Amino acid sequence: MLVPRVWSSVRLGLSRVLSRTLRGWPSGEGRGMDLSGIYPPVTTPFTATAEVDYGKLEENLHKLGTLPFRGFVVQGSNGEFPFLTSSERLEVVSRARQALPKDKLLLAGSGCESTQATVEMTVSMAQVGADAAMVVTPCYYRGRMSSAALIHHYTKVADLSPVPVVLYSVPANTGLDLPVDAVVTLSQHPNIVGIKDSGGDVTRIGLIVHKTRSQDFQVLAGSAGFLLASYAIGAVGGVCALANVLGSQVCQLERLCLTGQWEDAQKLQHRLIEPNTAVTRRFGIPGLKKTMDWFGYYGGPCRSPLQELSPAQEEALRLDFASNGWL
Amino acid sequence: MLVPRVWSSVRLGLSRVLSRTLRGWPSGEGRGMDLSGIYPPVTTPFTATAEVDYGKLEENLHKLGTLPFRGFVVQGSNGEFPFLTSSERLEVVSRARQALPKDKLLLAGSGCESTQATVEMTVSMAQVGADAAMVVTPCYYRGRMSSAALIHHYTKVADLSPVPVVLYSVPANTGLDLPVDAVVTLSQHPNIVGIKDSGGDVTRIGLIVHKTRSQDFQVLAGSAGFLLASYAIGAVGGVCALANVLGSQVCQLERLCLTGQWEDAQKLQHRLIEPNTAVTRRFGIPGLKKTMDWFGYYGGPCRSPLQELSPAQEEALRLDFASNGWL
Amino acid sequence: MLVPRVWSSVRLGLSRVLSRTLRGWPSGEGRGMDLSGIYPPVTTPFTATAEVDYGKLEENLHKLGTLPFRGFVVQGSNGEFPFLTSSERLEVVSRARQALPKDKLLLAGSGCESTQATVEMTVSMAQVGADAAMVVTPCYYRGRMSSAALIHHYTKVADLSPVPVVLYSVPANTGLDLPVDAVVTLSQHPNIVGIKDSGGDVTRIGLIVHKTRSQDFQVLAGSAGFLLASYAIGAVGGVCALANVLGSQVCQLERLCLTGQWEDAQKLQHRLIEPNTAVTRRFGIPGLKKTMDWFGYYGGPCRSPLQELSPAQEEALRLDFASNGWL
Amino acid sequence: MLVPRVWSSVRLGLSRVLSRTLRGWPSGEGRGMDLSGIYPPVTTPFTATAEVDYGKLEENLHKLGTLPFRGFVVQGSNGEFPFLTSSERLEVVSRARQALPKDKLLLAGSGCESTQATVEMTVSMAQVGADAAMVVTPCYYRGRMSSAALIHHYTKVADLSPVPVVLYSVPANTGLDLPVDAVVTLSQHPNIVGIKDSGGDVTRIGLIVHKTRSQDFQVLAGSAGFLLASYAIGAVGGVCALANVLGSQVCQLERLCLTGQWEDAQKLQHRLIEPNTAVTRRFGIPGLKKTMDWFGYYGGPCRSPLQELSPAQEEALRLDFASNGWL
């Protein structure tokens, strides 16, 4: 079990690496980190004047921390990371680590467009408490992001990261699927422990599981909409925006899958699809934050250019939850 | 004028309906037809001079007929139906029905671009032995194929078809996904019994199952690559190109899913993904037919403009099977 | 076997070729056919019961025949050709040829999905009066339509066609761009005289003009929206849906371009963009036909599944013409 | 809080505005700024250790400064701006302004993902010498980038920018086309002077010119591949990657268009298409920089994850220039 090893995650820099070594991991590699479980990709709360509201972040995490999540993702796509400054990004990681129980993994989105910036951000996030770095594919020059370029990028990051690296493919945002052949090659790197795949293509997920089976490589579904199917095909968990508001239900779905209660799992999964689509593809982060307000968390505004929902959109959002019995 | 012809067709269709009744199905509508199971979408064999080779078709069906399939699809996308004349299309249905055991369902792809032609083809195929019509979305004017247009199209076809209708969505060929809201509306038609969905989006498949749960509406996965995941989320079967060559394995996967042996199912599913992709998206019908030649069936040439594989492609195809232990 | 039928067709086609010779064109190949000018891609009129209304077709052509068009296209995408039977397709060509003045070119869309069917349709259309065949890319198996496959297809068609062949690339309908390298190769075929390119990418159009400059190969813009730009970059004319309703204006734009009055051309072009988009991408054939009704032609209904415009769409369509001073 | 910082920035910006006034432009708003002409989007030179090489930047600008360009763009997509730190971004602007003759416009790409960061970057770039800000569409949350969101974003930026703003739409990188209706609305803002459109859709460019004709709004083509066509349809200039290596030829093309020598313009345009595609879509910035090395400028390496060309790619790049007579 990982739990004791996570214990001293707060320590900084080299002592962090050292502590990992003392905790039984070979230094400089991630093998042995067990990612299995559910993670909410937490939102970044802002004040009315668009400052990061760290207090609200902590409040949300305290509430979410009581649920049986494996851990938390900060600065996934739902964390509005492209809108944060570098220092805000680090502060969010640091605050999250402090706010969370010691036994919860903290995966921090450290991706930047350049390899160099990604390395620096990854190292810094590890220093302030990230247990692993979740690294989104660079995408502005997607026409040049061949497998070779992406393998080079991730290898460099993983070589230099003091914490394990999780690949992150999210084509809805990046317009880019991390190619399977690149994933397979990267799975052999001792410091790359898995992938969060948000594309929703279970054939691809199954293939990745299959072709990395000789590696200690773990796949996390990137959304609650295909969580059951991902478990069925070999994923070990999920990073699910919906877990920010229906956290216990998503964890219940996990349990049903893990204990082989597929019939009940299916019924629950069915009722989660529309709410999940509503807070992701359909209404995005503004929809997710609005729903958080309904469910007793702090959602609040997004940073511009993300706009708040219109009344009609808000009504449609509510219906997606109500018609499935969640409101 | 079309109307009289259709009516006479419907009349002629009645004896067909009668025979369906005799075989234990409710007359006059599709409800009650149990689609559950595996179907190979059979290829259309051609001679060296590109004539339909009905003899080889029958030989293939005789061999395939010994496997525990629920039935057979003729003139799905793998049947090269856009390359067949109307009379060839009907003759293929007729020959298939005669070649197959009585207890095997025969689903015939009757889609044309116009509603009128689709109705006529559907009626005619029913007359020559189709148990159900599988109707692909019209697609040349995809920019105008709104939900309303597609609902109108399918309603008309289902109203006039003497046999149950199965919707067919295959975006890789049509560039068009039959919208979920249209599927839900159409699921209420008494003569529409299900959908073959080849898009591979299990979130969508789950949503369709969920939103049609009060109807007697059945979902078939359109490919072996996501068959396990589709079963897990509520599909009742699959139309799988791969079943033309690895038929018993696909049926075994079905059994493992239906009997809850998910671990073994997963292992088998994993080994089927690459071969499946090879005979569908990667190498298409030329790949499927080449593989049929290897596995003791008649594959033979495709009609032009489909080209046969290059030696390098053939080698890659072979590797996709060999590396998974099938050759 | 196909061959004898084709050969007899080719034989029958000879009288057609002969008549072409009498009209001053070189026999036996397309070189020398001057495509330059404007062509309306005429719609196929239907009665209220969806029969082809040949009388209305002739009426429309008589009216359009008085305008300074180079010729006419029948069974381009606007002709609803995928909804016509083979005999309707031939009858439309035959009637059009008879209705049109002798000096107007008749380009007939003869594309089918299979090479064999396309050859037969091309030969038959030539027999009943087509001056050239406009052959759309096959598209249902677009994943397999490599340059090699398309070159093979068109070469076969051009080899066997008694009239010159015009390539036709219309990605909005086919999801497929005829690759530039294939166009360049095909431009060397003695019986391929040009391309109608509806994609709207003038960089591509310029490149095609440039790379076929040593051939007698002509490019027609496939839409009025980029007609001026196409002339500027080397196209010799256009097949423009909008010419069905604003025929004299499109011809005026041609004249302004050909006589170097670019400033006036630009003003006119600007005013044609929105109406053109309205009758193509925005509202499709139902929009075009509705507009024809307004402008003194017979538009009438489309065949199903194409639906007529809603009142709101009709209002938006009207505004696209009115706001540019055309209504 | 952001506001005071912005206001102080605006205040500091006033001296810049003053200097603009002294150079003959109306103060406080962009109207009156004449954008017409050709701009190279300059690359950012890096040393072997991936540091910005400001000396090489200055050398390149000194050489390019002798050509009849209207001005220069720094930190367009070719400037690798997503790979630069904020301070590098400002330093590049500052150095460029100092290196360039006073009569050359300096357009600086100031786009960031958040509105707030874009405002701050815009103000800062104006302070260090940018004559106008070229603002790319935010794109990570493209699913939420409605016209309303983009109008809000650009309005805020233009309100607070001390220098005129140029919209920048580059779908190949952003996966997002700035919608025409948003462009038309934004064209009415007194501090928005034009758009750089890199999409290559001349129908769209013509429509933008047409629908903003009552505004003092200018369109720049975003690539040399459709420069002639853009001039023909009403653009006033172009930002052309190719101008970094074939600068005098691109300026010659401009002159031919402006003086109505369309025949010669066409011939020249034709010869520029393949080289242009080679240094943009085909081989990207690595291709452009490699070509700069050939043409007497400093190209050098890109920042990772952009990879240098393989020998085969380099050969293909060379051929694209050689076969058109440029090497």
Short mmCIF file of C-alpha atoms in Angstrom, two decimals, chain D residues 37 48 83 112 115 122 130 138 172 177 184 188 203 207 216 231 250 276 284 290 294 298 308-309 322 325:
data_model
loop_
_atom_site.label_atom_id
_atom_site.label_comp_id
_atom_site.label_asym_id
_atom_site.label_seq_id
_atom_site.Cartn_x
_atom_site.Cartn_y
_atom_site.Cartn_z
CA GLY D 37 1.83 46.49 -46.57
CA ALA D 48 22.62 26.20 -28.98
CA PHE D 83 7.80 29.06 -25.46
CA CYS D 112 -2.32 35.06 -23.61
CA THR D 115 -8.04 38.33 -20.62
CA THR D 122 -0.44 44.32 -24.20
CA ALA D 130 5.07 48.04 -29.80
CA PRO D 138 -7.46 32.33 -26.61
CA ALA D 172 -4.17 25.82 -37.70
CA ASP D 177 -11.82 30.62 -36.26
CA VAL D 184 -17.84 42.68 -37.47
CA GLN D 188 -16.61 49.04 -34.47
CA THR D 203 -14.62 33.88 -49.10
CA LEU D 207 -17.02 38.87 -46.36
CA ASP D 216 -11.83 51.93 -40.84
CA TYR D 231 -5.42 41.68 -52.37
CA VAL D 250 6.78 39.00 -51.45
CA ASN D 276 5.29 29.12 -48.53
CA GLY D 284 6.61 24.64 -39.66
CA LYS D 290 16.38 26.02 -41.78
CA TRP D 294 20.15 29.04 -46.45
CA TYR D 298 20.18 33.33 -38.70
CA GLU D 308 14.74 19.90 -36.16
CA LEU D 309 14.03 18.48 -39.59
CA ALA D 322 14.49 24.70 -55.94
CA GLY D 325 13.54 28.55 -59.04
#
